[in-house]
C-alpha cells in the first residue's frame, strides 16, 4: 500500500481530493433528501391505497423539484413579535449538525490517487462515535430556539417537548452504542467497519441485537419521526416548533428532518451492518442499506400511531435506559470471560 | 502550516471572547445561553487544536448537549423578562473590578511560571500513536482511580438526593 495522502506530502492534490469527496457526499445526501420526500409520499400513498404524486413529470418524479421551487418563491414571513436573530438562526442550527455528521461515515475502503492512498471517508476521527453523539446533541438547539423565538404558545410547547425528548433519548442511544465499541475496542467508525469485515456473521447486528433495536428506536425518537413526533404533533400543536415558519426557512426544517434520517440510517448501517461491506462496490452497499432503513422509517410512519407523552417518557427512562445498561453489563461479562 | 494554524487560533479565540462577552451583555437570558453554547464550541475547538479530541467531544456532549439544554429548558419554562437586569448594577461593577484584578494576577503568574517549557510524558506524537481516548482511560483507571471513584460516589449521592427531593410529597 502506498503512502497515505496528507497535507504535508502533496498539499494541492490533498485539497482537491478532499473537496471532491465533500462535494460528492453533499450532493448524494441532498439528492437522497429531495427524493426521500417523494418516496415518503409515494410509499405512504400506496400503503393507504392512494397513488401519491403523479402529475409532475413521469410518475410524479419532478415533484420534489416543484416543491422546492414553490417554497423558494413563497413570501418569507417573520412574525412581528418574534425574536428576529434567533428566529433566523434556528433553521440553520438544525440543518448544519445534520449535514456535518455524515463526514465521519466511511463509504468504502482505500483507493489509490496519484500514487497516494486515499481513504473513502471525509474525516477519520479518532473519536468518531462521540462526534456523532455531540452533533446530535447540538441539533436540539435548532428546534428549541425555533420554538422559543416564534413567540407562539404552540411553538414553545413543541420546543419544550423536543428538549425533554432529546435529553431522555440521547442517554439511551449513547449507552446502546457503548456495547458496540466494547466489542470493537475503537471509537473510530473506520475501525468499527474493519472489525466487522470478516463476512456477514461478523456484523454487530448478530452479536448485539438488543443494542441494534435500542439504537434504531432511540434514534427515531431523536430525529422526531413518527411515532415520536410529539414536538410537531399536528393534531394538538398545529405543527409545533415550525408553526410560524414559511418559505425557505420551513423548507430547511424539512430538509433537516430528512437529512437526519439519512444520517441515522448511515450510522446504523456502519455500526451494526458492516458499513460499506457487501456484494457490490463499497458505496453502493452503503446506499442500499441507507435506502432500506429509510424505507423502514417510512413504513413505521404509515403503520404506528403517535405515542402519548407520558408513554414516551416512561419508555425512555424505565425501559430503554435499563435495557441499555443491562446490555452493557452482559457485553462486559462476555468480553471479560 | 504554522501561520494557518495561528490564524485559525486567533479566529476561534476572537469568536470565543466575543461570545463570552455576549453571555454577560445580552439582555435576554436565552441569547446569553446561546452565546454560552458558542463559547463551549470554541473551547472544544481549542481542545482539538491541542490534540485532545476526546476532551473536545465530551465537552460538546456534556456541556453543550446536556447541561445547556437543561438550562435553556428552565429559562423557557420560567419565561424570564429582561427587567431583572437593572437591579444588580453595583454587583456588576464589583464583579468587573474583581475579574480585572484576577486577570492581571493570572498574567503575572503565567509570566513568572516555568510550566510551559517543561515537556511532559504525553505529547502530540504519543496521542497520535496510542490514541487520546486510550490514554485518558488508562490514566483514569490506574493513577486516578480514587478521585474517579470519589467523583462517581458524589454523583450517586446527587442522584439519590434528587430522587428524595422529588418524591418527598408522594
Tab-separated table of C-alpha atoms in Angstrom:
chain	number	residue	atom	x	y	z
A	1	UNK	CA	0.000	0.000	0.000
A	2	UNK	CA	1.478	3.397	-0.947
A	3	UNK	CA	1.837	6.263	1.490
A	4	UNK	CA	-1.294	7.951	2.901
A	5	UNK	CA	-2.124	11.234	1.168
A	6	UNK	CA	-1.855	14.121	3.631
A	7	UNK	CA	-1.422	17.867	3.697
A	8	UNK	CA	2.356	17.519	4.120
A	9	UNK	CA	3.255	15.277	1.152
A	10	UNK	CA	1.091	16.788	-1.620
A	11	UNK	CA	-0.955	19.810	-0.471
A	12	UNK	CA	-2.640	20.624	-3.809
A	13	UNK	CA	-3.747	17.052	-4.527
A	14	UNK	CA	-4.887	16.666	-0.908
A	15	UNK	CA	-7.087	19.759	-1.014
A	16	UNK	CA	-8.520	18.769	-4.419
A	17	UNK	CA	-9.317	15.210	-3.303
A	18	UNK	CA	-10.815	16.497	-0.058
A	19	UNK	CA	-13.058	18.998	-1.850
A	20	UNK	CA	-14.129	16.321	-4.344
A	21	UNK	CA	-15.068	13.933	-1.516
A	22	UNK	CA	-17.021	16.606	0.365
A	23	UNK	CA	-18.855	17.708	-2.785
A	24	UNK	CA	-19.727	14.126	-3.771
A	25	UNK	CA	-21.083	13.233	-0.312
A	26	UNK	CA	-23.001	16.502	-0.073
A	27	UNK	CA	-24.650	16.071	-3.486
A	28	UNK	CA	-25.604	12.465	-2.739
A	29	UNK	CA	-27.140	13.423	0.623
A	30	UNK	CA	-29.057	16.358	-0.927
A	31	UNK	CA	-30.387	14.074	-3.678
A	32	UNK	CA	-31.478	11.426	-1.164
A	33	UNK	CA	-33.136	14.138	0.940
A	34	UNK	CA	-35.025	15.502	-2.069
A	35	UNK	CA	-36.226	12.115	-3.281
A	36	UNK	CA	-36.944	10.848	0.257
A	37	UNK	CA	-39.856	13.299	0.344
A	38	UNK	CA	-41.081	11.837	-2.951
A	39	UNK	CA	-40.562	8.267	-1.729
A	40	UNK	CA	-42.363	9.005	1.501
A	41	UNK	CA	-45.435	10.386	-0.263
A	42	UNK	CA	-45.437	7.582	-2.804
A	43	UNK	CA	-44.952	4.735	-0.289
A	44	UNK	CA	-47.405	6.055	2.284
A	45	UNK	CA	-49.834	6.700	-0.574
A	46	UNK	CA	-49.589	3.088	-1.701
A	47	UNK	CA	-49.944	1.804	1.867
A	48	UNK	CA	-53.144	3.840	2.228
A	49	UNK	CA	-54.408	2.709	-1.227
A	50	UNK	CA	-53.786	6.098	-2.802
A	51	UNK	CA	-51.485	6.901	-5.699
A	52	UNK	CA	-49.310	9.655	-4.220
A	53	UNK	CA	-47.938	12.369	-6.539
A	54	UNK	CA	-48.497	11.528	-10.230
A	55	UNK	CA	-48.931	14.799	-12.126
A	56	UNK	CA	-45.465	16.417	-12.114
A	57	UNK	CA	-43.313	14.678	-14.696
A	58	UNK	CA	-43.342	10.911	-15.380
A	59	UNK	CA	-44.690	9.081	-12.266
A	60	UNK	CA	-44.553	12.428	-10.441
A	61	UNK	CA	-40.753	12.238	-10.366
A	62	UNK	CA	-40.312	16.010	-10.662
A	63	UNK	CA	-42.451	16.625	-7.550
A	64	UNK	CA	-39.524	17.380	-5.150
A	65	UNK	CA	-38.129	19.956	-7.587
A	66	UNK	CA	-41.554	21.572	-7.992
A	67	UNK	CA	-41.984	21.668	-4.203
A	68	UNK	CA	-38.542	23.212	-3.765
A	69	UNK	CA	-39.229	25.908	-6.378
A	70	UNK	CA	-42.600	26.657	-4.841
A	71	UNK	CA	-41.148	27.088	-1.343
A	72	UNK	CA	-38.314	29.176	-2.755
A	73	UNK	CA	-40.700	31.725	-4.275
A	74	UNK	CA	-43.027	31.903	-1.278
A	75	UNK	CA	-43.101	35.058	0.818
A	76	UNK	CA	-40.748	34.836	3.800
A	77	UNK	CA	-42.685	35.967	6.875
A	78	UNK	CA	-41.030	36.818	10.193
A	79	UNK	CA	-43.657	37.462	12.907
A	80	UNK	CA	-43.519	40.985	14.360
A	81	UNK	CA	-43.306	39.675	17.944
A	82	UNK	CA	-40.618	37.098	17.152
A	83	UNK	CA	-37.046	37.382	18.394
A	84	UNK	CA	-35.569	38.015	14.947
A	85	UNK	CA	-31.986	36.877	15.356
A	86	UNK	CA	-32.884	33.554	16.969
A	87	UNK	CA	-35.758	33.085	14.514
A	88	UNK	CA	-33.409	33.312	11.516
A	89	UNK	CA	-30.633	31.344	13.240
A	90	UNK	CA	-32.765	28.351	14.270
A	91	UNK	CA	-33.245	26.651	10.847
A	92	UNK	CA	-29.501	26.863	10.198
A	93	UNK	CA	-28.666	25.480	13.639
A	94	UNK	CA	-30.744	22.398	12.928
A	95	UNK	CA	-29.514	21.805	9.357
A	96	UNK	CA	-25.754	22.214	9.854
A	97	UNK	CA	-25.254	19.483	12.527
A	98	UNK	CA	-27.384	17.143	10.408
A	99	UNK	CA	-25.117	17.583	7.390
A	100	UNK	CA	-21.710	17.592	9.085
A	101	UNK	CA	-22.378	14.358	10.962
A	102	UNK	CA	-22.134	12.424	7.695
A	103	UNK	CA	-18.441	13.451	7.430
A	104	UNK	CA	-17.251	10.597	9.673
A	105	UNK	CA	-19.193	7.826	7.902
A	106	UNK	CA	-16.842	5.713	5.737
A	107	UNK	CA	-18.271	4.890	2.287
A	108	UNK	CA	-15.625	2.486	1.021
A	109	UNK	CA	-12.122	1.126	1.553
A	110	UNK	CA	-8.947	2.805	0.306
A	111	UNK	CA	-8.282	3.909	-3.277
A	112	UNK	CA	-5.001	4.988	-4.878
A	113	UNK	CA	-4.988	8.506	-6.365
A	114	UNK	CA	-1.811	9.927	-7.953
A	115	UNK	CA	0.441	7.427	-6.137
A	116	UNK	CA	-1.029	8.009	-2.679
A	117	UNK	CA	-3.592	6.086	-0.621
A	118	UNK	CA	-6.862	7.933	-0.137
A	119	UNK	CA	-9.457	6.639	2.349
A	120	UNK	CA	-13.063	6.877	1.109
A	121	UNK	CA	-14.257	8.890	4.101
A	122	UNK	CA	-14.206	12.645	4.632
A	123	UNK	CA	-12.625	12.554	8.096
A	124	UNK	CA	-11.454	9.512	10.052
A	125	UNK	CA	-11.814	10.858	13.561
A	126	UNK	CA	-10.240	9.007	16.461
A	127	UNK	CA	-13.456	9.764	18.402
A	128	UNK	CA	-15.935	9.237	15.552
A	129	UNK	CA	-18.873	7.930	17.585
A	130	UNK	CA	-18.538	10.633	20.223
A	131	UNK	CA	-18.515	13.212	17.411
A	132	UNK	CA	-21.827	11.834	16.140
A	133	UNK	CA	-23.341	11.970	19.631
A	134	UNK	CA	-22.011	15.513	20.156
A	135	UNK	CA	-23.529	16.721	16.874
A	136	UNK	CA	-26.840	15.038	17.734
A	137	UNK	CA	-26.742	16.984	20.995
A	138	UNK	CA	-26.209	20.263	19.143
A	139	UNK	CA	-29.114	19.547	16.786
A	140	UNK	CA	-31.667	20.057	19.553
A	141	UNK	CA	-30.866	23.779	19.782
A	142	UNK	CA	-32.406	24.446	16.384
A	143	UNK	CA	-35.781	23.076	17.479
A	144	UNK	CA	-35.681	24.650	20.929
A	145	UNK	CA	-34.678	28.046	19.532
A	146	UNK	CA	-37.300	27.883	16.789
A	147	UNK	CA	-39.949	27.117	19.376
A	148	UNK	CA	-38.873	29.904	21.665
A	149	UNK	CA	-38.150	32.594	19.054
A	150	UNK	CA	-41.548	32.289	17.321
A	151	UNK	CA	-43.260	33.746	20.409
A	152	UNK	CA	-46.198	31.409	19.969
A	153	UNK	CA	-47.681	29.051	22.557
A	154	UNK	CA	-47.790	26.042	20.245
A	155	UNK	CA	-44.222	26.599	19.086
A	156	UNK	CA	-42.989	26.966	22.655
A	157	UNK	CA	-44.714	23.743	23.698
A	158	UNK	CA	-43.139	21.988	20.707
A	159	UNK	CA	-39.700	23.309	21.655
A	160	UNK	CA	-40.030	22.286	25.315
A	161	UNK	CA	-41.247	18.816	24.373
A	162	UNK	CA	-38.368	18.411	21.971
A	163	UNK	CA	-35.785	19.407	24.591
A	164	UNK	CA	-37.165	16.901	27.100
A	165	UNK	CA	-37.398	14.161	24.480
A	166	UNK	CA	-33.862	14.664	23.178
A	167	UNK	CA	-32.308	14.599	26.649
A	168	UNK	CA	-34.157	11.411	27.582
A	169	UNK	CA	-33.358	9.504	24.418
A	170	UNK	CA	-29.793	10.691	23.904
A	171	UNK	CA	-28.785	8.805	27.046
A	172	UNK	CA	-30.252	5.511	25.898
A	173	UNK	CA	-28.819	5.952	22.377
A	174	UNK	CA	-25.347	6.683	23.767
A	175	UNK	CA	-25.460	3.756	26.176
A	176	UNK	CA	-26.593	1.329	23.471
A	177	UNK	CA	-23.599	2.319	21.304
A	178	UNK	CA	-21.195	1.724	24.214
A	179	UNK	CA	-21.694	-2.046	23.915
A	180	UNK	CA	-20.659	-1.809	20.238
A	181	UNK	CA	-17.334	-0.208	20.942
A	182	UNK	CA	-16.756	-2.563	23.838
A	183	UNK	CA	-16.545	-5.240	21.138
A	184	UNK	CA	-14.661	-3.214	18.504
A	185	UNK	CA	-12.276	-1.598	21.036
A	186	UNK	CA	-12.152	1.589	18.972
A	187	UNK	CA	-14.232	4.738	18.655
A	188	UNK	CA	-13.303	5.380	15.031
A	189	UNK	CA	-16.019	4.416	12.545
A	190	UNK	CA	-13.394	3.098	10.124
A	191	UNK	CA	-12.071	0.874	12.893
A	192	UNK	CA	-15.595	-0.412	13.599
A	193	UNK	CA	-16.119	-1.218	9.916
A	194	UNK	CA	-12.791	-3.078	9.848
A	195	UNK	CA	-13.816	-5.030	12.956
A	196	UNK	CA	-16.896	-6.275	11.054
A	197	UNK	CA	-15.014	-7.010	7.823
A	198	UNK	CA	-14.875	-10.796	8.195
A	199	UNK	CA	-18.176	-11.563	6.467
A	200	UNK	CA	-21.852	-11.229	7.295
A	201	UNK	CA	-21.622	-13.190	10.576
A	202	UNK	CA	-19.223	-10.589	11.981
A	203	UNK	CA	-21.786	-7.806	11.691
A	204	UNK	CA	-22.662	-6.424	15.097
A	205	UNK	CA	-26.390	-6.812	14.443
A	206	UNK	CA	-25.918	-10.527	15.227
A	207	UNK	CA	-23.732	-10.146	18.311
A	208	UNK	CA	-25.622	-7.048	19.573
A	209	UNK	CA	-29.284	-7.483	18.547
A	210	UNK	CA	-30.574	-5.670	21.643
A	211	UNK	CA	-28.243	-2.700	21.084
A	212	UNK	CA	-29.354	-2.575	17.436
A	213	UNK	CA	-33.066	-2.424	18.334
A	214	UNK	CA	-32.458	0.141	21.079
A	215	UNK	CA	-30.343	2.327	18.813
A	216	UNK	CA	-32.850	2.323	15.952
A	217	UNK	CA	-35.788	3.144	18.237
A	218	UNK	CA	-33.998	5.820	20.254
A	219	UNK	CA	-32.557	7.500	17.173
A	220	UNK	CA	-36.039	7.519	15.650
A	221	UNK	CA	-37.086	9.423	18.764
A	222	UNK	CA	-34.089	11.745	18.463
A	223	UNK	CA	-34.959	12.830	14.923
A	224	UNK	CA	-38.627	13.338	15.901
A	225	UNK	CA	-40.104	10.863	13.437
A	226	UNK	CA	-43.444	9.143	13.936
A	227	UNK	CA	-44.304	7.539	16.392
A	228	UNK	CA	-42.196	10.007	18.388
A	229	UNK	CA	-43.079	13.220	16.529
A	230	UNK	CA	-44.564	14.940	19.578
A	231	UNK	CA	-42.697	18.247	19.006
A	232	UNK	CA	-44.699	18.766	15.813
A	233	UNK	CA	-47.843	16.795	16.658
A	234	UNK	CA	-50.193	18.384	14.141
A	235	UNK	CA	-53.418	17.317	15.830
A	236	UNK	CA	-52.619	19.145	19.061
A	237	UNK	CA	-49.878	21.721	18.354
A	238	UNK	CA	-50.743	22.949	14.798
A	239	UNK	CA	-47.260	21.972	13.599
A	240	UNK	CA	-45.279	22.530	16.790
A	241	UNK	CA	-41.961	24.333	16.661
A	242	UNK	CA	-42.236	25.284	12.972
A	243	UNK	CA	-45.757	26.757	13.106
A	244	UNK	CA	-44.581	30.311	12.387
A	245	UNK	CA	-42.074	29.404	9.700
A	246	UNK	CA	-42.686	29.892	5.993
A	247	UNK	CA	-40.857	29.791	2.667
A	248	UNK	CA	-37.239	28.531	2.564
A	249	UNK	CA	-36.906	28.510	6.374
A	250	UNK	CA	-39.702	25.964	6.567
A	251	UNK	CA	-38.023	24.004	3.776
A	252	UNK	CA	-34.804	23.983	5.819
A	253	UNK	CA	-36.614	22.292	8.728
A	254	UNK	CA	-37.969	19.723	6.327
A	255	UNK	CA	-34.557	19.124	4.773
A	256	UNK	CA	-33.040	18.770	8.248
A	257	UNK	CA	-35.565	16.112	9.191
A	258	UNK	CA	-34.773	14.021	6.129
A	259	UNK	CA	-31.027	14.689	6.384
A	260	UNK	CA	-31.200	13.418	9.964
A	261	UNK	CA	-32.948	10.292	8.707
A	262	UNK	CA	-30.165	9.739	6.163
A	263	UNK	CA	-27.550	10.273	8.872
A	264	UNK	CA	-29.031	7.828	11.367
A	265	UNK	CA	-29.553	5.271	8.584
A	266	UNK	CA	-25.904	5.643	7.578
A	267	UNK	CA	-24.689	5.468	11.182
A	268	UNK	CA	-26.825	2.408	11.963
A	269	UNK	CA	-25.585	0.721	8.791
A	270	UNK	CA	-21.988	1.495	9.783
A	271	UNK	CA	-22.269	0.421	13.410
A	272	UNK	CA	-24.361	-2.718	13.009
A	273	UNK	CA	-24.399	-3.798	9.348
A	274	UNK	CA	-20.731	-3.581	8.392
A	275	UNK	CA	-20.983	-0.200	6.629
A	276	UNK	CA	-19.801	-0.459	3.036
A	277	UNK	CA	-19.289	-4.255	3.248
A	278	UNK	CA	-21.358	-6.410	0.908
A	279	UNK	CA	-21.579	-7.919	-2.586
A	280	UNK	CA	-21.423	-4.665	-4.610
A	281	UNK	CA	-18.671	-1.976	-4.768
A	282	UNK	CA	-18.431	-0.162	-1.380
A	283	UNK	CA	-20.555	2.980	-1.687
A	284	UNK	CA	-23.460	1.130	-3.360
A	285	UNK	CA	-23.771	-1.304	-0.444
A	286	UNK	CA	-23.926	1.592	1.984
A	287	UNK	CA	-26.538	3.357	-0.173
A	288	UNK	CA	-28.667	0.187	-0.315
A	289	UNK	CA	-28.514	-0.137	3.468
A	290	UNK	CA	-29.443	3.544	3.847
A	291	UNK	CA	-32.399	3.101	1.483
A	292	UNK	CA	-33.523	0.053	3.442
A	293	UNK	CA	-33.576	1.952	6.731
A	294	UNK	CA	-35.297	4.951	5.130
A	295	UNK	CA	-37.989	2.597	3.828
A	296	UNK	CA	-38.421	1.086	7.297
A	297	UNK	CA	-38.780	4.560	8.837
A	298	UNK	CA	-41.443	5.497	6.262
A	299	UNK	CA	-43.160	2.165	6.829
A	300	UNK	CA	-43.210	2.800	10.591
A	301	UNK	CA	-44.771	6.201	9.956
A	302	UNK	CA	-47.546	4.627	7.901
A	303	UNK	CA	-48.180	1.921	10.493
A	304	UNK	CA	-47.916	3.213	14.053
A	305	UNK	CA	-49.954	5.913	15.831
A	306	UNK	CA	-48.130	8.586	17.832
A	307	UNK	CA	-47.281	7.628	21.426
A	308	UNK	CA	-48.600	9.694	24.330
A	309	UNK	CA	-46.194	11.981	26.139
A	310	UNK	CA	-46.238	10.025	29.413
A	311	UNK	CA	-45.660	6.799	27.445
A	312	UNK	CA	-42.705	8.425	25.695
A	313	UNK	CA	-41.036	9.412	28.970
A	314	UNK	CA	-41.876	6.064	30.563
A	315	UNK	CA	-40.315	4.144	27.670
A	316	UNK	CA	-37.215	6.323	27.579
A	317	UNK	CA	-36.357	6.218	31.275
A	318	UNK	CA	-37.867	2.970	32.534
A	319	UNK	CA	-37.485	0.588	29.583
A	320	UNK	CA	-34.766	1.705	27.145
A	321	UNK	CA	-32.269	3.058	29.682
A	322	UNK	CA	-32.287	-0.048	31.964
A	323	UNK	CA	-32.169	-2.327	28.903
A	324	UNK	CA	-29.157	-0.433	27.534
A	325	UNK	CA	-27.405	-0.706	30.925
A	326	UNK	CA	-28.225	-4.414	31.103
A	327	UNK	CA	-26.802	-4.864	27.612
A	328	UNK	CA	-23.554	-3.177	28.682
A	329	UNK	CA	-23.258	-5.461	31.732
A	330	UNK	CA	-23.872	-8.599	29.619
A	331	UNK	CA	-21.445	-7.486	26.920
A	332	UNK	CA	-18.850	-6.692	29.569
A	333	UNK	CA	-19.233	-10.144	31.109
A	334	UNK	CA	-18.908	-11.823	27.696
A	335	UNK	CA	-15.845	-9.749	26.753
A	336	UNK	CA	-14.057	-10.476	30.045
A	337	UNK	CA	-14.838	-14.194	30.426
B	1	UNK	CA	1.146	25.498	8.029
B	2	UNK	CA	2.226	27.221	11.244
B	3	UNK	CA	0.796	30.533	10.053
B	4	UNK	CA	-2.511	28.904	9.072
B	5	UNK	CA	-2.786	27.297	12.499
B	6	UNK	CA	-2.079	30.599	14.220
B	7	UNK	CA	-4.630	32.439	12.092
B	8	UNK	CA	-7.221	29.786	12.898
B	9	UNK	CA	-6.390	30.039	16.592
B	10	UNK	CA	-6.832	33.818	16.564
B	11	UNK	CA	-10.137	33.484	14.694
B	12	UNK	CA	-11.535	30.965	17.189
B	13	UNK	CA	-10.145	32.951	20.116
B	14	UNK	CA	-11.825	36.099	18.808
B	15	UNK	CA	-15.177	34.323	18.438
B	16	UNK	CA	-14.898	32.766	21.896
B	17	UNK	CA	-14.030	36.088	23.567
B	18	UNK	CA	-16.846	37.908	21.757
B	19	UNK	CA	-19.412	35.237	22.610
B	20	UNK	CA	-18.126	35.111	26.189
B	21	UNK	CA	-18.689	38.871	26.358
B	22	UNK	CA	-22.182	38.453	24.884
B	23	UNK	CA	-23.070	35.926	27.610
B	24	UNK	CA	-22.936	38.718	30.195
B	25	UNK	CA	-24.106	41.559	27.943
B	26	UNK	CA	-27.230	40.075	26.325
B	27	UNK	CA	-30.481	41.466	27.756
B	28	UNK	CA	-32.315	38.246	27.042
B	29	UNK	CA	-31.356	35.108	29.032
B	30	UNK	CA	-31.921	32.798	26.030
B	31	UNK	CA	-29.481	34.796	23.890
B	32	UNK	CA	-26.955	34.614	26.736
B	33	UNK	CA	-27.392	30.851	26.876
B	34	UNK	CA	-26.854	30.542	23.112
B	35	UNK	CA	-23.680	32.636	23.405
B	36	UNK	CA	-22.508	30.304	26.157
B	37	UNK	CA	-23.054	27.336	23.828
B	38	UNK	CA	-20.934	29.166	21.244
B	39	UNK	CA	-18.203	29.650	23.866
B	40	UNK	CA	-18.276	25.927	24.670
B	41	UNK	CA	-17.999	25.154	20.963
B	42	UNK	CA	-14.909	27.381	20.683
B	43	UNK	CA	-13.407	25.669	23.754
B	44	UNK	CA	-13.964	22.314	22.043
B	45	UNK	CA	-12.062	23.648	19.029
B	46	UNK	CA	-9.158	24.620	21.304
B	47	UNK	CA	-9.106	21.053	22.630
B	48	UNK	CA	-8.919	19.737	19.070
B	49	UNK	CA	-6.040	22.111	18.303
B	50	UNK	CA	-4.279	20.866	21.470
B	51	UNK	CA	-4.505	17.234	20.204
B	52	UNK	CA	-7.236	16.308	22.703
B	53	UNK	CA	-10.167	15.132	20.518
B	54	UNK	CA	-11.761	13.092	23.318
B	55	UNK	CA	-11.974	16.149	25.560
B	56	UNK	CA	-13.482	18.131	22.675
B	57	UNK	CA	-16.221	15.562	22.041
B	58	UNK	CA	-17.014	15.201	25.742
B	59	UNK	CA	-17.066	18.980	26.133
B	60	UNK	CA	-19.693	19.243	23.390
B	61	UNK	CA	-21.708	16.237	24.583
B	62	UNK	CA	-21.837	17.096	28.262
B	63	UNK	CA	-21.793	20.893	28.370
B	64	UNK	CA	-23.355	21.914	25.063
B	65	UNK	CA	-25.502	18.828	24.544
B	66	UNK	CA	-26.878	18.170	28.025
B	67	UNK	CA	-26.273	20.891	30.612
B	68	UNK	CA	-27.062	23.876	28.387
B	69	UNK	CA	-30.206	22.193	27.030
B	70	UNK	CA	-31.413	21.813	30.623
B	71	UNK	CA	-30.593	25.456	31.382
B	72	UNK	CA	-32.453	26.634	28.265
B	73	UNK	CA	-35.331	24.335	29.207
B	74	UNK	CA	-35.612	26.014	32.605
B	75	UNK	CA	-35.294	29.539	31.152
B	76	UNK	CA	-38.043	28.796	28.631
B	77	UNK	CA	-40.366	27.469	31.336
B	78	UNK	CA	-39.710	30.414	33.682
B	79	UNK	CA	-40.107	32.940	30.843
B	80	UNK	CA	-37.743	35.475	32.459
B	81	UNK	CA	-38.109	39.051	31.276
B	82	UNK	CA	-35.239	41.458	30.742
B	83	UNK	CA	-36.262	43.780	33.620
B	84	UNK	CA	-34.337	41.724	36.204
B	85	UNK	CA	-31.042	43.078	34.906
B	86	UNK	CA	-31.380	46.634	36.217
B	87	UNK	CA	-31.333	45.754	39.894
B	88	UNK	CA	-27.788	44.417	40.032
B	89	UNK	CA	-25.740	47.380	38.752
B	90	UNK	CA	-23.437	47.608	41.795
B	91	UNK	CA	-22.803	43.859	41.702
B	92	UNK	CA	-21.757	44.158	38.039
B	93	UNK	CA	-19.255	46.901	38.893
B	94	UNK	CA	-17.844	44.816	41.761
B	95	UNK	CA	-17.523	41.766	39.564
B	96	UNK	CA	-15.821	43.861	36.876
B	97	UNK	CA	-13.160	45.102	39.304
B	98	UNK	CA	-12.635	41.624	40.820
B	99	UNK	CA	-12.260	39.939	37.437
B	100	UNK	CA	-9.893	42.689	36.218
B	101	UNK	CA	-7.660	42.145	39.247
B	102	UNK	CA	-7.776	38.374	38.750
B	103	UNK	CA	-6.844	38.787	35.071
B	104	UNK	CA	-3.669	40.734	35.954
B	105	UNK	CA	-2.836	38.266	38.706
B	106	UNK	CA	-3.032	35.390	36.230
B	107	UNK	CA	-0.951	37.310	33.682
B	108	UNK	CA	1.793	37.879	36.273
B	109	UNK	CA	1.686	34.239	37.401
B	110	UNK	CA	1.959	32.989	33.817
B	111	UNK	CA	4.927	35.294	33.203
B	112	UNK	CA	6.681	34.049	36.357
B	113	UNK	CA	5.939	30.357	35.880
B	114	UNK	CA	8.101	27.866	34.004
B	115	UNK	CA	5.491	25.188	33.282
B	116	UNK	CA	5.131	25.976	29.589
B	117	UNK	CA	8.699	24.984	28.704
B	118	UNK	CA	8.798	21.646	30.581
B	119	UNK	CA	7.753	18.781	28.273
B	120	UNK	CA	5.542	16.119	29.886
B	121	UNK	CA	5.410	12.377	29.190
B	122	UNK	CA	2.394	12.785	26.914
B	123	UNK	CA	2.845	14.860	23.761
B	124	UNK	CA	1.285	15.103	20.310
B	125	UNK	CA	3.164	12.046	18.945
B	126	UNK	CA	2.047	9.785	21.807
B	127	UNK	CA	-1.557	10.920	21.325
B	128	UNK	CA	-1.251	10.208	17.581
B	129	UNK	CA	0.089	6.669	18.060
B	130	UNK	CA	-1.722	5.447	21.203
B	131	UNK	CA	-4.920	7.482	20.902
B	132	UNK	CA	-6.327	10.094	23.230
B	133	UNK	CA	-9.270	8.026	24.481
B	134	UNK	CA	-6.988	5.118	25.404
B	135	UNK	CA	-4.580	7.418	27.279
B	136	UNK	CA	-7.369	9.025	29.318
B	137	UNK	CA	-8.988	5.668	30.033
B	138	UNK	CA	-5.737	4.170	31.255
B	139	UNK	CA	-4.961	7.192	33.447
B	140	UNK	CA	-8.468	7.207	34.952
B	141	UNK	CA	-8.414	3.531	35.872
B	142	UNK	CA	-4.839	3.368	37.195
B	143	UNK	CA	-3.286	6.588	38.534
B	144	UNK	CA	-6.504	8.474	39.213
B	145	UNK	CA	-8.723	5.578	40.314
B	146	UNK	CA	-9.509	7.006	43.764
B	147	UNK	CA	-10.561	10.515	42.574
B	148	UNK	CA	-12.559	8.850	39.786
B	149	UNK	CA	-14.449	6.623	42.245
B	150	UNK	CA	-14.993	9.521	44.660
B	151	UNK	CA	-16.499	11.541	41.797
B	152	UNK	CA	-18.842	8.682	40.934
B	153	UNK	CA	-19.979	8.380	44.587
B	154	UNK	CA	-20.590	12.135	44.585
B	155	UNK	CA	-22.787	11.770	41.501
B	156	UNK	CA	-24.649	8.846	43.094
B	157	UNK	CA	-25.331	10.967	46.184
B	158	UNK	CA	-26.634	13.743	43.937
B	159	UNK	CA	-28.973	11.327	42.134
B	160	UNK	CA	-30.292	9.907	45.415
B	161	UNK	CA	-30.760	13.461	46.707
B	162	UNK	CA	-32.714	14.457	43.606
B	163	UNK	CA	-34.979	11.428	43.926
B	164	UNK	CA	-35.581	12.138	47.645
B	165	UNK	CA	-36.434	15.789	46.902
B	166	UNK	CA	-38.779	14.887	44.062
B	167	UNK	CA	-40.539	12.079	45.950
B	168	UNK	CA	-40.991	13.926	49.265
B	169	UNK	CA	-44.706	14.632	48.840
B	170	UNK	CA	-45.718	11.253	47.454
